[in-house]
PDB file of C-alpha atoms in Angstrom:
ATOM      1  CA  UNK A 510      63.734 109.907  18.506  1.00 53.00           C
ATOM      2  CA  UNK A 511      61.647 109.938  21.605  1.00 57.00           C
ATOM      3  CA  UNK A 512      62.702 108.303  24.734  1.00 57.00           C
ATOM      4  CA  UNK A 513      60.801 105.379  25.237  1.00 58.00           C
ATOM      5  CA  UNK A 514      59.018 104.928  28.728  1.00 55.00           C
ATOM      6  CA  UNK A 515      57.810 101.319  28.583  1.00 54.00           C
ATOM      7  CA  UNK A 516      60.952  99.187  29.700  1.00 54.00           C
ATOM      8  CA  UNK A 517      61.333 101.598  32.447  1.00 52.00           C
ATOM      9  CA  UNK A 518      57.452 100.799  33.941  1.00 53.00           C
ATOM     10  CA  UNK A 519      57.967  97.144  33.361  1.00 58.00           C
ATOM     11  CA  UNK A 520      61.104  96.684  35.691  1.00 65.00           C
ATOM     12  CA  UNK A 521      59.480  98.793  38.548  1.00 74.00           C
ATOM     13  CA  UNK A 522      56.329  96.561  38.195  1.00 73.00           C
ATOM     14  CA  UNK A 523      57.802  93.831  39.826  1.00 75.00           C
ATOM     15  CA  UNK A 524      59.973  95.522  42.074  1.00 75.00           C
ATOM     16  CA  UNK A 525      56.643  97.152  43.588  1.00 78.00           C
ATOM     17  CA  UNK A 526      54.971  93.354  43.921  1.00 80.00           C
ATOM     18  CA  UNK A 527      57.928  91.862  45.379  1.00 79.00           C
ATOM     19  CA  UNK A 528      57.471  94.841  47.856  1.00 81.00           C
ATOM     20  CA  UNK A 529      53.749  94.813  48.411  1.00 83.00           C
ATOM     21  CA  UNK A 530      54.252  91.297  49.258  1.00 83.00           C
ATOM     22  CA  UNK A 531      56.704  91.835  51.906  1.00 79.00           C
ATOM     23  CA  UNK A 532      54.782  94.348  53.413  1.00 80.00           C
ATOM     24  CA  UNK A 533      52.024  92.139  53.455  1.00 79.00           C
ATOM     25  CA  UNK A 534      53.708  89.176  55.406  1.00 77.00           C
ATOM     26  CA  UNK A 535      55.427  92.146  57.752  1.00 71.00           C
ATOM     27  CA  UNK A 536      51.902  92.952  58.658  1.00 72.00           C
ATOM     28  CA  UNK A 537      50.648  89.287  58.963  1.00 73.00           C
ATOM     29  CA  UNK A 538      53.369  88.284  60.873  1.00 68.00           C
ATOM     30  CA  UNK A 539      53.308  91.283  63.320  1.00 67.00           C
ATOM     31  CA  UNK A 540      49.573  90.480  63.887  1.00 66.00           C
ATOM     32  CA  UNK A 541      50.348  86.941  65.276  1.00 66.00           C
ATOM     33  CA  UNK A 542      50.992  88.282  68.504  1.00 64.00           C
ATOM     34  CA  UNK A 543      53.688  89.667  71.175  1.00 64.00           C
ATOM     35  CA  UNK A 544      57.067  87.111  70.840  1.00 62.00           C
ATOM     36  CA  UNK A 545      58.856  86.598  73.776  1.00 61.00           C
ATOM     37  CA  UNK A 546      62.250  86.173  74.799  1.00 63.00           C
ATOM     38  CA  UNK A 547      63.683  84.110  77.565  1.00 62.00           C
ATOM     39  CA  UNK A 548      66.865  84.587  79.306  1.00 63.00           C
ATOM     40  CA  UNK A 549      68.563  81.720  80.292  1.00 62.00           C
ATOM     41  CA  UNK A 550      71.592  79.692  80.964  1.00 65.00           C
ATOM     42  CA  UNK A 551      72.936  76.344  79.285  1.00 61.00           C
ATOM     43  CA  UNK A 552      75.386  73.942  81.512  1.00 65.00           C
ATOM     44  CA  UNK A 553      76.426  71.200  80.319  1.00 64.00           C
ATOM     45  CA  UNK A 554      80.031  69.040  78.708  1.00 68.00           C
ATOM     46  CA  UNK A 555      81.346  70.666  75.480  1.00 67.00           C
ATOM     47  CA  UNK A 556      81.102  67.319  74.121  1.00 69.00           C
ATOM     48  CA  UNK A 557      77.441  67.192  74.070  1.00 66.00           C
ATOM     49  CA  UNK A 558      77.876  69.793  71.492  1.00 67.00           C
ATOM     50  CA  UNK A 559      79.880  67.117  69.244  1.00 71.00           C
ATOM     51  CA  UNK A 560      77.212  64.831  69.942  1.00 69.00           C
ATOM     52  CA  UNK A 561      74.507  67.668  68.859  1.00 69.00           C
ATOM     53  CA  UNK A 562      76.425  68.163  65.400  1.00 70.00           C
ATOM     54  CA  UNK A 563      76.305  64.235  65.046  1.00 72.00           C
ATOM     55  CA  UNK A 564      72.526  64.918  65.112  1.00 70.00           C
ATOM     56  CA  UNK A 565      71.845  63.416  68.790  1.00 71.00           C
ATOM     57  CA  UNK A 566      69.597  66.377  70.194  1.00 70.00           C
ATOM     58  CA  UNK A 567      69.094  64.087  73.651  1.00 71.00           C
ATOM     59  CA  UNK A 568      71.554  65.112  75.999  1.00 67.00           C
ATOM     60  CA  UNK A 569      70.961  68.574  74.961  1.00 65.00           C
ATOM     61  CA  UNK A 570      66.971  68.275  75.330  1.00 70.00           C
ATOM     62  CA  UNK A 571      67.875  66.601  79.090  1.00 70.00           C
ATOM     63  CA  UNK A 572      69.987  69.830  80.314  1.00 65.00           C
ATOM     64  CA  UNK A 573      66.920  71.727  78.917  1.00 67.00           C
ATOM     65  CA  UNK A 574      64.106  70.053  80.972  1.00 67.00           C
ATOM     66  CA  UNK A 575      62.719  71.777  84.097  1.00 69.00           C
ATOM     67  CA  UNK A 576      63.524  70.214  87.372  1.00 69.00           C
ATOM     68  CA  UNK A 577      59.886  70.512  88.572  1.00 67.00           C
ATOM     69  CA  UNK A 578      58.903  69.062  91.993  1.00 70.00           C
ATOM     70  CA  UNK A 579      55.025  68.921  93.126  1.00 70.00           C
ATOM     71  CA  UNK A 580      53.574  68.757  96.788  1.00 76.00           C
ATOM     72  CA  UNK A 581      53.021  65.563  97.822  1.00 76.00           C
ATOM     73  CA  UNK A 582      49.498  64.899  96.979  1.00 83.00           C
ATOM     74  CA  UNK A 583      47.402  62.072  99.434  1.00 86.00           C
ATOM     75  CA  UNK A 584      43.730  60.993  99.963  1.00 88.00           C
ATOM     76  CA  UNK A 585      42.826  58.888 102.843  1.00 88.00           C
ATOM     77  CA  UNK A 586      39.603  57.065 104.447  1.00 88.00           C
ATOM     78  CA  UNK A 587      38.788  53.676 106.289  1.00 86.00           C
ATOM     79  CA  UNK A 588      42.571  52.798 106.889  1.00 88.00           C
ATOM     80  CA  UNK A 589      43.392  53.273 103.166  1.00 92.00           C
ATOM     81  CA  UNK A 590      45.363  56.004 101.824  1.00 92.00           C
ATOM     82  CA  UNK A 591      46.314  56.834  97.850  1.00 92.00           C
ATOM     83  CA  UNK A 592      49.240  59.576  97.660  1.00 90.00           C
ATOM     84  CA  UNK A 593      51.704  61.227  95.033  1.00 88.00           C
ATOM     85  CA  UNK A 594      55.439  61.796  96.343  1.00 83.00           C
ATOM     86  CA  UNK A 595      58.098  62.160  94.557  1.00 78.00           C
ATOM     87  CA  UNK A 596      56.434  61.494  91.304  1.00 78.00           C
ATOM     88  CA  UNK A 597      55.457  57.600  92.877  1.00 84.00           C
ATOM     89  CA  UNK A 598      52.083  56.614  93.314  1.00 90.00           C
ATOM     90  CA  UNK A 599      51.678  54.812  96.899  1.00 92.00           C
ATOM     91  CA  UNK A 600      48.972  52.964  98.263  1.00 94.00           C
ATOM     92  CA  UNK A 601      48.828  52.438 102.105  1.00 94.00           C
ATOM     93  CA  UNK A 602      46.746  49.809 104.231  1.00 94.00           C
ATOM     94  CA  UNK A 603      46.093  50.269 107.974  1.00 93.00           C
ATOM     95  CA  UNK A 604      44.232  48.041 109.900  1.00 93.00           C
ATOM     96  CA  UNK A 605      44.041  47.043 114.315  1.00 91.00           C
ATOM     97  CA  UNK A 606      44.096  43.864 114.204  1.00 89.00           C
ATOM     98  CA  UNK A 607      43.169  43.546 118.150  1.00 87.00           C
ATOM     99  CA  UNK A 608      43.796  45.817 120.751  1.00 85.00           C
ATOM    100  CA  UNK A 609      47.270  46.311 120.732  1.00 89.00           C
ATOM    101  CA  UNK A 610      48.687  45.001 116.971  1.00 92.00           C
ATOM    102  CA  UNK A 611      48.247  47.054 113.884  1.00 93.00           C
ATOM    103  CA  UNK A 612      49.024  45.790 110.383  1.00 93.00           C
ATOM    104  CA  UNK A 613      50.515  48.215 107.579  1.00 95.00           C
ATOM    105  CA  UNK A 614      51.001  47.698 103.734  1.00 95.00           C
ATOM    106  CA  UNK A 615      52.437  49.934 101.355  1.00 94.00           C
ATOM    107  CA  UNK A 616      53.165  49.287  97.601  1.00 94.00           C
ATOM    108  CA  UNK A 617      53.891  51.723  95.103  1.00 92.00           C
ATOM    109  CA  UNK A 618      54.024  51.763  91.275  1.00 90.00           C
ATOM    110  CA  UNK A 619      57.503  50.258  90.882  1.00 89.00           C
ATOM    111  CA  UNK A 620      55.959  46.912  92.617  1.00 90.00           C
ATOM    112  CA  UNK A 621      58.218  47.826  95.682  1.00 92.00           C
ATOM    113  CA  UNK A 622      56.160  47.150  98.877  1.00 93.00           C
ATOM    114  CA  UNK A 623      56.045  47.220 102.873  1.00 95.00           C
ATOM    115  CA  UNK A 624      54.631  45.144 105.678  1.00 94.00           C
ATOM    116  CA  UNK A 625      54.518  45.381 109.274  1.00 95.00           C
ATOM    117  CA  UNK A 626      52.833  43.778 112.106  1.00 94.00           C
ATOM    118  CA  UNK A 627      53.234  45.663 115.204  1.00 94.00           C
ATOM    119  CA  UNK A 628      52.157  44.909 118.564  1.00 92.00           C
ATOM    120  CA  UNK A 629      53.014  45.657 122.314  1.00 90.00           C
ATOM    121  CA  UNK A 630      56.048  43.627 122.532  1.00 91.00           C
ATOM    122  CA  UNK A 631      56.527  42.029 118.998  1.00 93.00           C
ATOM    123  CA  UNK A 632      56.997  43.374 115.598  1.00 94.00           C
ATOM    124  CA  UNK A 633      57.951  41.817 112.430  1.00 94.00           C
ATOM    125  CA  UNK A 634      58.151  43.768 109.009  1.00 95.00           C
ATOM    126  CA  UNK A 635      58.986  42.272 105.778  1.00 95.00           C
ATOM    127  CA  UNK A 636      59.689  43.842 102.205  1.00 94.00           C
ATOM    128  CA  UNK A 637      59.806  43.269  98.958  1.00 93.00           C
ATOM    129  CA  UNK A 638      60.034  43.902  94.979  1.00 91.00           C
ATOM    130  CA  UNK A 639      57.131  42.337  92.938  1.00 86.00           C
ATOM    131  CA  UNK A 640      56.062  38.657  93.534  1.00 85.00           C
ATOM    132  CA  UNK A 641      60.346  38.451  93.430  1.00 85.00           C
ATOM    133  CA  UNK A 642      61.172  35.672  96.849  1.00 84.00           C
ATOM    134  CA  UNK A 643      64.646  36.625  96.047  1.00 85.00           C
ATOM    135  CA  UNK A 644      64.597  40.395  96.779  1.00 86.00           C
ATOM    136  CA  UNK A 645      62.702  39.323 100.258  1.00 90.00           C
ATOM    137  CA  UNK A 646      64.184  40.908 103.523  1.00 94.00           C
ATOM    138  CA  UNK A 647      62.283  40.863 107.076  1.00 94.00           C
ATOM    139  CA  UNK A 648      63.455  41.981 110.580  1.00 95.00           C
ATOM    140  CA  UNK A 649      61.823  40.607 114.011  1.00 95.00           C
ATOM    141  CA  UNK A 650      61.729  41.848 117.253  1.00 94.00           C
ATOM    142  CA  UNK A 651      60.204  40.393 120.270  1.00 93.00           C
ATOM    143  CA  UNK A 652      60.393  42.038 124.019  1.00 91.00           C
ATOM    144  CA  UNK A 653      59.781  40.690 127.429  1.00 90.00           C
ATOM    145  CA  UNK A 654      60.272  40.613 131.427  1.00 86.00           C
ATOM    146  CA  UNK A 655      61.620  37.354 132.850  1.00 81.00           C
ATOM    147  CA  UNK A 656      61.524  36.946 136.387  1.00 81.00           C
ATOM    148  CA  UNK A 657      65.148  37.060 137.726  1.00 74.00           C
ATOM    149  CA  UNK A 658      66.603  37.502 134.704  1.00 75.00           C
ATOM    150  CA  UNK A 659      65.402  41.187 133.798  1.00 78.00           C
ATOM    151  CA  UNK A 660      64.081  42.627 130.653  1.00 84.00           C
ATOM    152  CA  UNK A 661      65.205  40.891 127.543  1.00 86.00           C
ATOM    153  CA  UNK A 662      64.901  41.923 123.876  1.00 90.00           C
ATOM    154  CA  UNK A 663      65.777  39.727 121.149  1.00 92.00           C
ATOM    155  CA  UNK A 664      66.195  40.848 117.315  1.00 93.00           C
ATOM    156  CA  UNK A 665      66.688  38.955 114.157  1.00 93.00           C
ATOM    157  CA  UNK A 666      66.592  39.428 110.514  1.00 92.00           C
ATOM    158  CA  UNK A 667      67.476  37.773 106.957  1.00 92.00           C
ATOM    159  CA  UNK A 668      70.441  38.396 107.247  1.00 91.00           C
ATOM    160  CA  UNK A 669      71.142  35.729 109.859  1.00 90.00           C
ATOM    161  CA  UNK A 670      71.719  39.103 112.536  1.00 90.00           C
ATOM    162  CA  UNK A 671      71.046  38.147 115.896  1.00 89.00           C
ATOM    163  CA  UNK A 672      71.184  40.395 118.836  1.00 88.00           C
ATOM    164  CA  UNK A 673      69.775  39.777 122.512  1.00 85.00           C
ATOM    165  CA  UNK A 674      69.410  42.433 124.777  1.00 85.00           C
ATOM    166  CA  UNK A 675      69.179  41.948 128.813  1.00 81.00           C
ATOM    167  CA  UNK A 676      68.336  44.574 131.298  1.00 79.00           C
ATOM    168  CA  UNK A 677      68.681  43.848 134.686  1.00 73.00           C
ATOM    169  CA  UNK A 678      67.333  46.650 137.314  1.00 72.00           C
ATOM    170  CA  UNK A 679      69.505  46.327 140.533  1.00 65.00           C
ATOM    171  CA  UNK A 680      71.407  43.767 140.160  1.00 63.00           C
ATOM    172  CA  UNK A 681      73.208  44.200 143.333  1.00 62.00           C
ATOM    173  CA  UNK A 682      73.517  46.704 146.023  1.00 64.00           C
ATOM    174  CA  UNK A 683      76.975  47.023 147.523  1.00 64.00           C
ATOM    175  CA  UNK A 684      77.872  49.127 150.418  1.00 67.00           C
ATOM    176  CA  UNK A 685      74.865  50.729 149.945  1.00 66.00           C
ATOM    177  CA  UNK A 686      75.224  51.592 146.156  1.00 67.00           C
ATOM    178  CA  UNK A 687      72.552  49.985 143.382  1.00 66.00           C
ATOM    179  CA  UNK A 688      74.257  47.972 140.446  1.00 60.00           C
ATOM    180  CA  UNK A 689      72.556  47.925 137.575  1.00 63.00           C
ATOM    181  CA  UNK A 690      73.217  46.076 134.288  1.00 60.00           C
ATOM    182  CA  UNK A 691      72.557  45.843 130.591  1.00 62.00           C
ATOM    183  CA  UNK A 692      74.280  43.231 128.624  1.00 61.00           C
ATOM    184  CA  UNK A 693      73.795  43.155 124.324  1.00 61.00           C
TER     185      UNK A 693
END
């Protein structure tokens, strides 16, 4: 009896598909482009690992981020300015009141804000969260020359601080010697 071919040809025939197949995918994979491969270094708790096989993926995605910081970015005309820093969006307000007193307001996108009122011998600035009277603080400061008394400063704020200053330019003059004082 003759040796029969046919079994043979039909158990390569699928052998050869299965392998034209792979090549093709080897080929359309290898045309998708260069891959890349980046070194790089994990640190974290071994028990976000525990927490990674319980399926939270969250602490491990935070220890991947980038710690990115941008320049501060600003644009200013007519005594109001609009800047980036520190990922916060601030908006200034400058304006001279009169000759000697300038206002200034800054808020920022958390609702936190700023005020001052500045002049030659006073100030006052206030601040604030939001439309929040609770989270209010200020601090005053006025300056001036009394006549035999000397320079006095006075300072106060919310927190019921008080503190007065005097200066007193030659107070005495003993045995030839100038005295001066200050007193808080």
């Amino acid at each position: 009896m003759a040796p029969r071919a046919a079994p043979r040809s039909r158990g390569t025939a699928p052998g050869l598909l299965v392998l034209a197949a792979l090549a093709a995918s080897l080929v359309y994979l290898g045309s998708l482009g260069p891959a890349y491969s980046v070194k790089g270094a994990w640190q974290g708790q071994p028990s976000t690992l525990k927490d990674t096989v319980k399926g939270d993926f969250g602490s491990v995605m935070e220890g991947l981020e980038p710690k990115v910081s941008f320049p501060p970015i600003a644009y200013h005309r007519e005594g109001v300015a609009l800047s980036v820093e520190d990922g916060r969006l601030n908006a200034d307000y400058t304006a001279k009141l009169d000759g000697d007193t300038m206002l200034q307001l800054r808020v920022n996108d958390e609702q936190e804000w700023r005020a001052s009122l500045r002049g030659e011998d006073a100030s006052l600035r206030v601040r604030g969260q939001g439309a929040d009277l609770d989270s209010l603080s200020w601090e005053a400061a006025q300056s001036s020359s009394v006549e035999d008394v000397g320079d006095v400063k006075v300072e106060f704020n919310s927190d019921k601080e008080y503190n007065l200053t005097v200066v007193r330019e030659m107070l005495a003059r003993i045995a030839g010697a100038e005295l001066d004082a200050k007193v808080r």
